Coordinates of C-alpha atoms in Angstrom, one line a residue:
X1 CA 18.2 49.0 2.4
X2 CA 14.5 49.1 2.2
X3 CA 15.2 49.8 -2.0
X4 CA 16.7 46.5 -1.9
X5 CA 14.3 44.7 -0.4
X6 CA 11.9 46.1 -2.8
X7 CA 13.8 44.7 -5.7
X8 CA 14.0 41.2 -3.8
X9 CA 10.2 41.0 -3.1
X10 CA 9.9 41.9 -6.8
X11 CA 12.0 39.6 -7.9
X12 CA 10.0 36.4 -6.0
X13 CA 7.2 37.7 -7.1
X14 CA 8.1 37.7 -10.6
X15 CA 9.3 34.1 -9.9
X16 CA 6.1 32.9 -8.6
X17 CA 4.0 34.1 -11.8
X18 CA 6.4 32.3 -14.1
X19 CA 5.9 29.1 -11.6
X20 CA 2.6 29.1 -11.9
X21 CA 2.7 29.7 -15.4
X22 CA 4.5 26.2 -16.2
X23 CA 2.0 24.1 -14.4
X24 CA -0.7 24.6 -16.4
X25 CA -1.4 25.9 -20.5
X26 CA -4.2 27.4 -22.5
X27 CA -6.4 24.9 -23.9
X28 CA -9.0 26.1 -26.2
X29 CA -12.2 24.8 -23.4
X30 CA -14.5 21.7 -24.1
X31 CA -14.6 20.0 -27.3
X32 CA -17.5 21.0 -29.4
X33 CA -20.2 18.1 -29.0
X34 CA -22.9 20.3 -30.5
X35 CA -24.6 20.2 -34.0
X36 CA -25.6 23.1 -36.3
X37 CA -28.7 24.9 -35.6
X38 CA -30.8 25.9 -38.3
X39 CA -31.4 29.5 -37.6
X40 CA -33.4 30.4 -41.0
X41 CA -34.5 29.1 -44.2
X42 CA -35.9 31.3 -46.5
X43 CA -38.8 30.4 -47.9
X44 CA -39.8 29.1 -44.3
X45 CA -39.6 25.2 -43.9
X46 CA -43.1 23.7 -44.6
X47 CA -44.2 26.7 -46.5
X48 CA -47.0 26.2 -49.3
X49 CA -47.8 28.1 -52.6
X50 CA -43.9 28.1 -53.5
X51 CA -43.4 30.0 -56.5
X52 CA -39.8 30.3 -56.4
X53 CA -36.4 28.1 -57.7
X54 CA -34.1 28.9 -54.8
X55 CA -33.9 28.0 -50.8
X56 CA -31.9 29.4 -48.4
X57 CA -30.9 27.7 -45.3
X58 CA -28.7 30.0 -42.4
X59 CA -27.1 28.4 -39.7
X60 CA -26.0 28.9 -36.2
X61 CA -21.9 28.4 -37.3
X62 CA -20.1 27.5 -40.2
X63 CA -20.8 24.4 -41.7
X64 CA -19.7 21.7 -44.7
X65 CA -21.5 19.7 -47.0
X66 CA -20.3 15.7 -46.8
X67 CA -21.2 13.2 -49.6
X68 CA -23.8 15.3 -50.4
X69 CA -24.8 13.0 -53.7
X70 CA -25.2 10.1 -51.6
X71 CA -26.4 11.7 -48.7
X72 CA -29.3 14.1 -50.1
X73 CA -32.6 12.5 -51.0
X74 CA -35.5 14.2 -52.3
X75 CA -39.2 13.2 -53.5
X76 CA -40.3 13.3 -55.4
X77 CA -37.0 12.8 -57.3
X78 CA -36.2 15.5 -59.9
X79 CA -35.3 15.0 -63.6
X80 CA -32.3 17.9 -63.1
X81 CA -30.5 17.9 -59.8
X82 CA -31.1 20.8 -58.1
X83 CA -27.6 22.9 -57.6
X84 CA -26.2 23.3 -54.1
X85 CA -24.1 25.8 -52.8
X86 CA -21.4 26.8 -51.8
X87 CA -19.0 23.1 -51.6
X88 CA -17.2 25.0 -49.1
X89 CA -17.7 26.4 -45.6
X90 CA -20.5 28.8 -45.1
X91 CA -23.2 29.6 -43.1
X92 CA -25.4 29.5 -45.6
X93 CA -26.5 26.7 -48.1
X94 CA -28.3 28.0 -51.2
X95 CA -30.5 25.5 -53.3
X96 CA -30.9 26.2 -56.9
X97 CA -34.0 24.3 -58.3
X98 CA -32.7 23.7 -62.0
X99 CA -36.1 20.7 -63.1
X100 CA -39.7 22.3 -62.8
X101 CA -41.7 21.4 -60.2
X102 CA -44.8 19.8 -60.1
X103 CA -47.6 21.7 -59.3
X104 CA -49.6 20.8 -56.2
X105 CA -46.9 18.6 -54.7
X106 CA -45.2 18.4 -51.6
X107 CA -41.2 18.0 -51.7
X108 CA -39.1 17.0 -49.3
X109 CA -35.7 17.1 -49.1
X110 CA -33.2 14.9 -46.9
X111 CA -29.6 15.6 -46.4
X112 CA -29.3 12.4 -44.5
X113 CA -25.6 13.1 -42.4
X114 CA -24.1 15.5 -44.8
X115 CA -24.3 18.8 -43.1
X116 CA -21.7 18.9 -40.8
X117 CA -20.0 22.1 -38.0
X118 CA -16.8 22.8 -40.2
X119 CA -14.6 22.5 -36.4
X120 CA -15.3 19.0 -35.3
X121 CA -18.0 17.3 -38.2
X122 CA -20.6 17.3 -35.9
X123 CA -23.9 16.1 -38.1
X124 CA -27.2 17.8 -38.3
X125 CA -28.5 14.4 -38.5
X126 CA -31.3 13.7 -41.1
X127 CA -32.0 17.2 -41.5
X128 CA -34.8 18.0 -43.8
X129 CA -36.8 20.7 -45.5
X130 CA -40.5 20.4 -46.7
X131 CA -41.9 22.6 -49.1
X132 CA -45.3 22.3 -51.1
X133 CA -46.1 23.5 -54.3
X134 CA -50.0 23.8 -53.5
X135 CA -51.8 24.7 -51.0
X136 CA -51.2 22.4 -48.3
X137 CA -48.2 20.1 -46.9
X138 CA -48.7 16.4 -47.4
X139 CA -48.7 14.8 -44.4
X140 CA -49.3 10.6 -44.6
X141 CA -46.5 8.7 -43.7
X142 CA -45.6 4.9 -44.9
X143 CA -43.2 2.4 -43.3
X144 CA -41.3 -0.9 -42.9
X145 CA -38.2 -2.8 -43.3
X146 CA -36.3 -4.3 -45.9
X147 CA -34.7 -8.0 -45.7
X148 CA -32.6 -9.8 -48.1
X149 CA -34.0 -12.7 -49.6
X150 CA -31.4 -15.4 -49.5
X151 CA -28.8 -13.5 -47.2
X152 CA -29.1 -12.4 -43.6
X153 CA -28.6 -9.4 -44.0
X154 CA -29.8 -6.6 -46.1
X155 CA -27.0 -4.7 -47.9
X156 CA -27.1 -1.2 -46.3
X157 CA -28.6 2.1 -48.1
X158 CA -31.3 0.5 -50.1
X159 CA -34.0 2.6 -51.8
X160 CA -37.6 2.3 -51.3
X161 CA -39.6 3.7 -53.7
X162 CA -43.6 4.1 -54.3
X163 CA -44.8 4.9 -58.1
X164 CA -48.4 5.8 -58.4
X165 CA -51.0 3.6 -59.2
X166 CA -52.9 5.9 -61.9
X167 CA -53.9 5.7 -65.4
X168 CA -50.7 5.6 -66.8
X169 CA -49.0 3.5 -64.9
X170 CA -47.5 0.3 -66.3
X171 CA -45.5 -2.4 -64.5
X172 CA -42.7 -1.3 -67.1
X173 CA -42.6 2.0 -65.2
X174 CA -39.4 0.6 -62.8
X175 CA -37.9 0.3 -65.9
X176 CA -38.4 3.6 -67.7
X177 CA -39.3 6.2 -65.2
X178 CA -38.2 7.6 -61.4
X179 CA -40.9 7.0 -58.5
X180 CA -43.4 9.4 -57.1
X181 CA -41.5 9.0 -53.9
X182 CA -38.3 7.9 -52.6
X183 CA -36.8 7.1 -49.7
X184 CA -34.0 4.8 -48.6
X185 CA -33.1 2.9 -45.2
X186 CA -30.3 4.4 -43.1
X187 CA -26.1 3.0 -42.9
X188 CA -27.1 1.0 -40.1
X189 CA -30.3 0.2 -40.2
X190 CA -33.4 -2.1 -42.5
X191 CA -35.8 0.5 -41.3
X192 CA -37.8 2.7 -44.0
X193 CA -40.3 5.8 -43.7
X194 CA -42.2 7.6 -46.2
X195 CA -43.0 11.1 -45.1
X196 CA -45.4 13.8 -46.1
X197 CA -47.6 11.7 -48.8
X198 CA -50.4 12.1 -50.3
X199 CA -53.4 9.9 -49.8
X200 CA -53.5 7.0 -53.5
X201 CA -52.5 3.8 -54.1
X202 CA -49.1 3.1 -54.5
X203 CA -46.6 0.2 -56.1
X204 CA -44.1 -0.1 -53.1
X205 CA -40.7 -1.3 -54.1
X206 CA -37.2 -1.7 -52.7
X207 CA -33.9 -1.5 -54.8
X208 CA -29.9 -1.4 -54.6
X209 CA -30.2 0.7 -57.2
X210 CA -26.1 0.8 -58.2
X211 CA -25.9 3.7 -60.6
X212 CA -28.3 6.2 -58.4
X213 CA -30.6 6.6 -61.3
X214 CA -33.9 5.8 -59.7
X215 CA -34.2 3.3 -62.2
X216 CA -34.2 -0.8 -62.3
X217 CA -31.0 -2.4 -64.1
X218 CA -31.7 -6.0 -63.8
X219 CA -28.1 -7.0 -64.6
X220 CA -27.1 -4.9 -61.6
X221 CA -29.4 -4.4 -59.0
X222 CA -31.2 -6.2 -56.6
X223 CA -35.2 -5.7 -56.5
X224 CA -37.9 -6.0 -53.8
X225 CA -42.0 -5.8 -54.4
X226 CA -45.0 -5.7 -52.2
X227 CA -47.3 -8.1 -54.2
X228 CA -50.1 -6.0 -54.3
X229 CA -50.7 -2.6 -54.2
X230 CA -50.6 -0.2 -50.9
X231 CA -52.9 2.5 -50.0
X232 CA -52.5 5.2 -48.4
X233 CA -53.4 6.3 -45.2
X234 CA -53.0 3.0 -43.4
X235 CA -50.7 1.6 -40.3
X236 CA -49.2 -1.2 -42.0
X237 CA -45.5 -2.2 -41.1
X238 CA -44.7 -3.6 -44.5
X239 CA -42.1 -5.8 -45.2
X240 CA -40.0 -6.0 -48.8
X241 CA -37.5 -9.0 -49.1
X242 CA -34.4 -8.0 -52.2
X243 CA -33.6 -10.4 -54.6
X244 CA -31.1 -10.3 -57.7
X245 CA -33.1 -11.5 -60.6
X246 CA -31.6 -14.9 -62.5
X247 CA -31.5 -13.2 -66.2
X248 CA -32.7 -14.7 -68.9
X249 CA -30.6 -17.2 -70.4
X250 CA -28.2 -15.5 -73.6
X251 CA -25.1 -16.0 -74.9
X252 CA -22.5 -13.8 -75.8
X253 CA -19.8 -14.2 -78.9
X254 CA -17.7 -17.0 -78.4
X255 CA -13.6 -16.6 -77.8
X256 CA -10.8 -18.9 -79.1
X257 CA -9.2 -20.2 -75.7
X258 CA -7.1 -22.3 -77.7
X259 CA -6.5 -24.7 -80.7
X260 CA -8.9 -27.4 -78.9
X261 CA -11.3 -25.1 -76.8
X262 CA -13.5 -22.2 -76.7
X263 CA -15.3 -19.7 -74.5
X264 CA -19.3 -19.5 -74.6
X265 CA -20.1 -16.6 -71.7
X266 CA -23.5 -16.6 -70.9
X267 CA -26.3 -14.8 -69.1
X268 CA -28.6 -16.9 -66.6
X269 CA -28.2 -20.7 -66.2
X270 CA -26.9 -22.8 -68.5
X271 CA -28.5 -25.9 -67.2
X272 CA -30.1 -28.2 -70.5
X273 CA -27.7 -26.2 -72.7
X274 CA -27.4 -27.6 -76.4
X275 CA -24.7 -26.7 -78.6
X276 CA -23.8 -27.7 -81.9
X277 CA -20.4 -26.9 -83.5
X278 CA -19.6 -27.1 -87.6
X279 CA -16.9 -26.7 -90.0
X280 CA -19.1 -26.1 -92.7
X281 CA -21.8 -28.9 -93.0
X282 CA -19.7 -31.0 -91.1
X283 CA -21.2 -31.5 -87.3
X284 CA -17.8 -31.5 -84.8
X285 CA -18.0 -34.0 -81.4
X286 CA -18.1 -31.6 -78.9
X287 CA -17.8 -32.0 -75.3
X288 CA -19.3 -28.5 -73.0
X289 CA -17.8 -27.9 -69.6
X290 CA -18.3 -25.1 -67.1
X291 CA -15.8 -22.7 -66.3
X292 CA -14.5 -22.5 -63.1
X293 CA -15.8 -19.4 -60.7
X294 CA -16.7 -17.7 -64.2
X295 CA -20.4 -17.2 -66.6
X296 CA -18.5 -19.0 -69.4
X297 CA -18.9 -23.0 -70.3
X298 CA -15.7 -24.4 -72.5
X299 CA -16.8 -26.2 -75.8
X300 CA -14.1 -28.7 -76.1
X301 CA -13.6 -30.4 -79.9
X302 CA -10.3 -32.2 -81.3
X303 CA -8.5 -29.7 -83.4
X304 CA -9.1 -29.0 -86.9
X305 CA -7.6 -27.2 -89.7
X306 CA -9.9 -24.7 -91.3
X307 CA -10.6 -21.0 -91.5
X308 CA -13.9 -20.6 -89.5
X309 CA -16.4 -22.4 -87.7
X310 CA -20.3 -21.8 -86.8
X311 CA -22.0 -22.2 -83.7
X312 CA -25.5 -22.9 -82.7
X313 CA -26.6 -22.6 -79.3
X314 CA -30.2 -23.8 -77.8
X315 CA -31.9 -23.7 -74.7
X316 CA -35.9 -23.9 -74.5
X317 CA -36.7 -20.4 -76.4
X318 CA -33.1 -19.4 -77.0
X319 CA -31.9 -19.4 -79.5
X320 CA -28.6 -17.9 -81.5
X321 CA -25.5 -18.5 -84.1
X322 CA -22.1 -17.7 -84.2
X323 CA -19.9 -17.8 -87.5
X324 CA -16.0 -16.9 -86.1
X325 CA -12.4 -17.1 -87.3
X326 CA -10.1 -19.9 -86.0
X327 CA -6.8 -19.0 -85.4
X328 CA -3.8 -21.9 -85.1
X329 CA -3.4 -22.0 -82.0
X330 CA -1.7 -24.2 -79.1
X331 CA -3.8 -27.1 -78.0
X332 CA -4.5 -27.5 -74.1
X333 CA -2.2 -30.4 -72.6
X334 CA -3.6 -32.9 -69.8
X335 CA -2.8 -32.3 -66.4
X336 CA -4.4 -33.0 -63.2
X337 CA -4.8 -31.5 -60.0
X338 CA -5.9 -33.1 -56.5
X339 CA -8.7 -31.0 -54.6
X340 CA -7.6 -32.0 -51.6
X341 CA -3.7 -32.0 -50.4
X342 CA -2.0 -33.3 -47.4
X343 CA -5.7 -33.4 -45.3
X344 CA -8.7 -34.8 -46.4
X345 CA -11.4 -34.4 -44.0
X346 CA -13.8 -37.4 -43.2
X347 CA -16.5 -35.7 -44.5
X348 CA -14.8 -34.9 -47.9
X349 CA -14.4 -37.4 -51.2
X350 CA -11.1 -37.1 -52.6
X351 CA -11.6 -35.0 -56.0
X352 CA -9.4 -35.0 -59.2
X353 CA -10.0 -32.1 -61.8
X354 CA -8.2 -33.1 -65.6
X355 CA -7.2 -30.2 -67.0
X356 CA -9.1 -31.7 -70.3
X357 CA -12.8 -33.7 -69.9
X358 CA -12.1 -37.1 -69.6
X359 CA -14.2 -40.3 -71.4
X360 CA -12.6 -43.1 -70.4
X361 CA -11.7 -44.7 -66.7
X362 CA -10.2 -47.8 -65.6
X363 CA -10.7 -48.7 -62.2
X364 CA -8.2 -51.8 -62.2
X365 CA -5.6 -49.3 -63.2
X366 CA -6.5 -47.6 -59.8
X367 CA -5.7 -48.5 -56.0
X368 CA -6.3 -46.7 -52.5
X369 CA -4.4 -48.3 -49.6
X370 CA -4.4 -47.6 -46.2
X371 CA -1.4 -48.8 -44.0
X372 CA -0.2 -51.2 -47.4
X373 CA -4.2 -52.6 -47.0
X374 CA -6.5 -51.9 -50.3
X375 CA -9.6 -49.8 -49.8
X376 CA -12.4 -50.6 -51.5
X377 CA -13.8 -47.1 -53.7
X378 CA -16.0 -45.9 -56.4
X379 CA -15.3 -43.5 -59.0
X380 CA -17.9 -40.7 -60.0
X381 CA -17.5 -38.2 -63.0
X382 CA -19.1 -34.7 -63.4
X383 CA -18.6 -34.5 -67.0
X384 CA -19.8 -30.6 -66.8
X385 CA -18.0 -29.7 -63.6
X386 CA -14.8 -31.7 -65.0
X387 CA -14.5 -32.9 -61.4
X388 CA -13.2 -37.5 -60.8
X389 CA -14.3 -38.1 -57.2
X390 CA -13.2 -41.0 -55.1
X391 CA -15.5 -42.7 -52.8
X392 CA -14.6 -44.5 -49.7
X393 CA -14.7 -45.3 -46.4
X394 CA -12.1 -43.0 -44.3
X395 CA -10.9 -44.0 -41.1
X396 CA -9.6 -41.7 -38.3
X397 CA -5.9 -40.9 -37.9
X398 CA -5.1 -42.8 -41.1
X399 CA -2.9 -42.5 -43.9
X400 CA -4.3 -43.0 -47.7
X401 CA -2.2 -43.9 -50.7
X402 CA -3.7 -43.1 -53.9
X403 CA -2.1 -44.1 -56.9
X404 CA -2.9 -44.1 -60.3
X405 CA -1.6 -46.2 -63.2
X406 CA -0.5 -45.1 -67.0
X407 CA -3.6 -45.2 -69.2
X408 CA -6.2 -45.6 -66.0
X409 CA -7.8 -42.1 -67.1
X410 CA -8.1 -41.4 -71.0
X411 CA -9.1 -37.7 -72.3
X412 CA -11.1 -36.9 -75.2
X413 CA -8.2 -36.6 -77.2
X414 CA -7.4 -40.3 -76.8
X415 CA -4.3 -39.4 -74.5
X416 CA -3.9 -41.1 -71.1
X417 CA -2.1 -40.0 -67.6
X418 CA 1.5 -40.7 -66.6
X419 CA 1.9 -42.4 -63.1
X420 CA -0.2 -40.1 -60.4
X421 CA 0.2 -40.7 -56.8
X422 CA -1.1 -38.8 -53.6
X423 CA -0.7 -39.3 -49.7
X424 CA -3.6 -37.9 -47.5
X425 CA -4.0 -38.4 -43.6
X426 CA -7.1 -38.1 -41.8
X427 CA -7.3 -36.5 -38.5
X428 CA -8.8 -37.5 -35.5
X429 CA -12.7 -37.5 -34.5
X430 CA -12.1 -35.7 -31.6
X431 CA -10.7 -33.1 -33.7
X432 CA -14.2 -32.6 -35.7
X433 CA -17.3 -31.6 -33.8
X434 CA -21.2 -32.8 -34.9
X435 CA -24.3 -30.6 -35.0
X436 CA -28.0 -32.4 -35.2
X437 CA -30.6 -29.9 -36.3
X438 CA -33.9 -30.7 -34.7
X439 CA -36.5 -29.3 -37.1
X440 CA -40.1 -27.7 -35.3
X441 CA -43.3 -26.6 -37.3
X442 CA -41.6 -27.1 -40.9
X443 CA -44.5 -26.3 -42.9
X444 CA -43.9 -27.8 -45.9
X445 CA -41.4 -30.3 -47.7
X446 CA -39.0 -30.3 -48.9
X447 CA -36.2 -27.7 -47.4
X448 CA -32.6 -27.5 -47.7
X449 CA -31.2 -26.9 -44.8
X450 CA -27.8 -25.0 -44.8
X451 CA -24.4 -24.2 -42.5
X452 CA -22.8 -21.4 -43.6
X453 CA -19.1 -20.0 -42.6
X454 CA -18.3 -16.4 -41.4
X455 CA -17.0 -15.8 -45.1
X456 CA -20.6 -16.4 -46.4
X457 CA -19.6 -19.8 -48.5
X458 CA -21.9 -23.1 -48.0
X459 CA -20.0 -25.3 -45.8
X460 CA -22.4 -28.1 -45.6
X461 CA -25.9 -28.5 -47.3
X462 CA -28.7 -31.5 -46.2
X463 CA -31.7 -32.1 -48.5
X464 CA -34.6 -33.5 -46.9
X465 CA -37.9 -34.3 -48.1
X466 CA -39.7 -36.1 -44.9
X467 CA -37.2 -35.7 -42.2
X468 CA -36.9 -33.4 -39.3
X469 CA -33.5 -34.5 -38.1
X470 CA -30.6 -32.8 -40.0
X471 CA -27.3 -34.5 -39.3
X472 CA -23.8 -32.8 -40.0
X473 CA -21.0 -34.5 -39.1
X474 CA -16.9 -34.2 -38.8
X475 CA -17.5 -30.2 -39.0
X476 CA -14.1 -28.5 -38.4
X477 CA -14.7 -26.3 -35.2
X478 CA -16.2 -22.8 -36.4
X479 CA -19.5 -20.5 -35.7
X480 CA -21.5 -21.1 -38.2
X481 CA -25.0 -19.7 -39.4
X482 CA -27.7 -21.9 -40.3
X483 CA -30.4 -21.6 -42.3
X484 CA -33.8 -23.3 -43.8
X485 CA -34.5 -23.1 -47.7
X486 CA -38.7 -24.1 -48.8
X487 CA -37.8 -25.6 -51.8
X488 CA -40.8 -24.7 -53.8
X489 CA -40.3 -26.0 -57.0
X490 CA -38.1 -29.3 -55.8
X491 CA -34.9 -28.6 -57.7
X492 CA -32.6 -29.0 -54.6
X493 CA -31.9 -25.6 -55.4
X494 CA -32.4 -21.6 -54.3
X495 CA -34.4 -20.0 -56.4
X496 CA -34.9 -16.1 -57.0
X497 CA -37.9 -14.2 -57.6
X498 CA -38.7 -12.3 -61.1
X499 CA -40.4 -8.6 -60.7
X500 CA -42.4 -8.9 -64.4
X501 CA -43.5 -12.5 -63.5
X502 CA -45.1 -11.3 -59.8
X503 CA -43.2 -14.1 -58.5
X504 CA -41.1 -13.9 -54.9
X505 CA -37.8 -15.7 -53.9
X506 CA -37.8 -18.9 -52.5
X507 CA -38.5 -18.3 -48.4
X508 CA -35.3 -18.7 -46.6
X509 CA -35.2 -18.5 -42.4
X510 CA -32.1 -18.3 -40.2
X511 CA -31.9 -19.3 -37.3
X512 CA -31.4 -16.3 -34.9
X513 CA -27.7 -17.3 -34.0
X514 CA -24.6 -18.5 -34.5
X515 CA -23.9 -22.1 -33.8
X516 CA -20.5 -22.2 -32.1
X517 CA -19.3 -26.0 -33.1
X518 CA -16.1 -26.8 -31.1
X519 CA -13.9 -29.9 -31.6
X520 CA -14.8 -33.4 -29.8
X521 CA -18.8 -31.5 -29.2
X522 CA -22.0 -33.0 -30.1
X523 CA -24.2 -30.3 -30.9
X524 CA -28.2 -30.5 -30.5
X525 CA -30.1 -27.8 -31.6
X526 CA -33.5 -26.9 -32.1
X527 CA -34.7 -24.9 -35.0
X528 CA -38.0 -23.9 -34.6
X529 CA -38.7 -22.2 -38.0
X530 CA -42.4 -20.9 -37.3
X531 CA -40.9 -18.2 -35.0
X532 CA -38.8 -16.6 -37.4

């Protein structure tokens, strides 16, 4: 009897473990929060007098190098990048110094967020290692922030660089050679810091330098300058503004679009452009277009047999000339297409784009009616942006006929339109909102003044030369950025800076928020541009 109850006590007890073990299960303790530690480098960090071509660096736990090319900076830059090892997880980093290093200089080396714990990516966050090749560590620092010049903001990951003012240096150095020092503004931030410098005077620049060669491509990269030069020690916050320099104006080869057109690409702006097109010594009518959303203009002449053709092209200094084979090709047919369909907004002009530039235009061939009424209109043509626009008064909630005879619009190559007819509506007012800008302590005229969408494109643009009060009107409801442009030079235009020249962008100030305009509002907002 007392065997069995032996057994039975075993038995419950047996069955209360096995309870107990269901309610709960192993889990492995708290998630790793914790970064590497650097336990020891070999030379020591900051040491002087290094003689060597190889660093050690030991950790605390294994670790992994991430984006190590984008993440590692070091400055002076080398010539050879150094090799680091091992890509995969260690405890140990070896760098294998493969450039010669300067003598009596101080290196240091960034690894930005690219050492991470091999568990859970933890980052050893801006982790760096200082070494000197004399017989002291540089110790000056140099900082500031970096702004875009015509957008708000600054693209993220932008090297600053300092080249030394000595007696080789040439403002062709950007060009040809990699700084004295680098360093480049975090993901997240416009922020930059020079660290352990030496005391000189210095060329600061800033550049979104695309191909990571420490080296200015003006057809690629943006570029920032201090105006003069820096010094070193001093306590100045400086502040470097990037701008993509307009090229100089330059055409490439022309293409063969088709048996009435060709392609002229181009470099810079093809404003006062001056072509002239031959068949022999025979000068061709030409008519020269821009290409829409591309660097190209179209050079439009009436087909012609013959073999080749030359082209000259002219603007200010530029000059070039083009002998090329014409091919037989399909000539362009005319077509048009309406800007605007279904809605035009009360702020817009109806637009008409031929597929062909057009030289003739008759107006009695042409009639707008609103509720079987005619409207009174203008017509306007942009010869180079190929664009007929209609001008006329718009009324709310209203619906516009627009039709267009046979022979009303006539194209270069003496052939006219069939019948072309379009219905718009307008909406309501209360469907728009308005925004008056109140300008304070403009300091000079004149100024653009600019709304801009969440997609970065120019909603509306104002030109003033005297006034303070900005009107936009019949605004679809949106948030919408605003901004100030000093026209220097009174071309109604933005206008980049030039590195060679010494000369900065155009000064552009937003205002520090978004404007929400919502439908049936009346917006009025001051823009006081002297504290931006």
């Amino acid at each position: 009897m007392l065997k069995n109850n032996f057994k039975y006590i075993f038995l419950l007890a047996l069955l209360t473990i096995i309870g107990c073990a269901k309610r709960g299960s192993i889990t492995g303790g708290s998630k790793d929060t914790i970064a590497p530690v650097l336990r020891m480098s070999v030379p020591k960090n900051y040491s002087t007098n290094f003689k060597g071509n190889t660093i050690k660096l030991t950790f605390d736990e294994f670790i992994k190098l991430k984006d190590l090319t984008k993440q590692i900076i070091i400055s002076p830059p080398m010539a050879i990048a150094p090799t680091i090892t091992p890509t995969t997880a260690s405890k140990t980093i070896t760098i294998h110094f493969n450039d010669t290093l300067q003598a009596n200089t101080t290196y240091n080396i960034n690894f930005g967020q690219s050492i991470e714990d091999n568990n859970e990516s933890n980052p050893y966050k801006q982790f760096k290692y200082v070494f000197s090749t004399g017989s002291y560590v540089d110790s000056l620092t140099l900082g500031g922030r970096v702004k875009d010049a015509l957008n708000k903001e600054a693209d993220p990951n932008v090297s600053v660089m300092l080249y030394e003012v000595n007696g080789k240096f040439t403002d062709s150095i950007i060009y040809k050679e990699a700084p004295r020092y680098i360093t480049k503004t975090p993901d997240s931030m416009q922020t930059f810091l020079f660290e352990n410098l030496k005391a000189g005077k210095y060329l600061l620049v800033a550049m979104k330098d695309l191909n990571s060669n420490n080296k200015f491509n003006p057809r690629d990269d943006k570029i920032g300058f201090h105006k003069q030069y820096v010094t070193v020690p001093n306590d100045t916050v400086y502040e470097v503004e990037l701008f993509k320099e307009t090229p100089k104006f330059k055409t490439l080869k022309p293409v063969q679009a088709s048996g009435n057109r060709l392609l002229l690409p181009y470099e810079g702006k093809p404003k006062d452009l001056k072509i002239v097109l031959k068949n022999g010594n025979d000068i061709l009518p030409t008519i020269v277009t821009q290409f829409p959303k591309k660097d190209s203009v179209q050079i439009w002449y009436k087909p012609i047999k013959t073999d080749s053709l030359n082209l000259a092209v002219t603007k200010e200094q530029y000059s070039a000339n083009f002998n090329f084979k014409i091919k037989d090709q399909k000539k362009d047919s005319l077509s048009f297409e309406a800007k605007q369909g279904g809605v035009l907004s009360l702020r817009d002009k109806f637009t008409l784009i031929p597929s062909r530039p057009l030289v003739k235009f008759d107006n009695s061939k042409m009639k707008i009616t609103k509720d079987s009424t005619n409207v009174v209109f203008k017509t306007e043509y942009n010869e180079f942006l190929q664009q007929l626009e209609f001008d006329f008064v718009k009324e709310p909630l209203k619906k516009y006929t627009i039709k267009i005879l046979p022979g009303a619009l006539t194209d270069y190559l003496e052939q006219s339109n069939d019948t072309l007819s379009y219905t718009l509506t307008t909406k309501n007012t209360s469907d728009y909102g308005n925004l008056k800008v109140n300008l304070q302590n403009v300091r000079q005229f004149p100024v653009i003044v600019q709304l801009i969408s969440a997609k970065g494109e120019i909603i509306a643009s104002e030109y003033s030369e005297v006034s303070t009060v900005i009107d936009f009107t019949n605004l679809d409801p949106a948030l919408f950025t605003l901004r100030l442009i000093y026209d220097e030079n009174k071309n109604k235009e933005w206008d980049s800076g030039n590195y060679l020249e010494k000369t900065q962008a155009e000064e552009v100030i937003y205002f520090p928020k978004e404007i929400d305009v919502r439908a049936n509002w009346d917006v009025d907002q001051i823009f006081d541009v002297s504290s931006n």
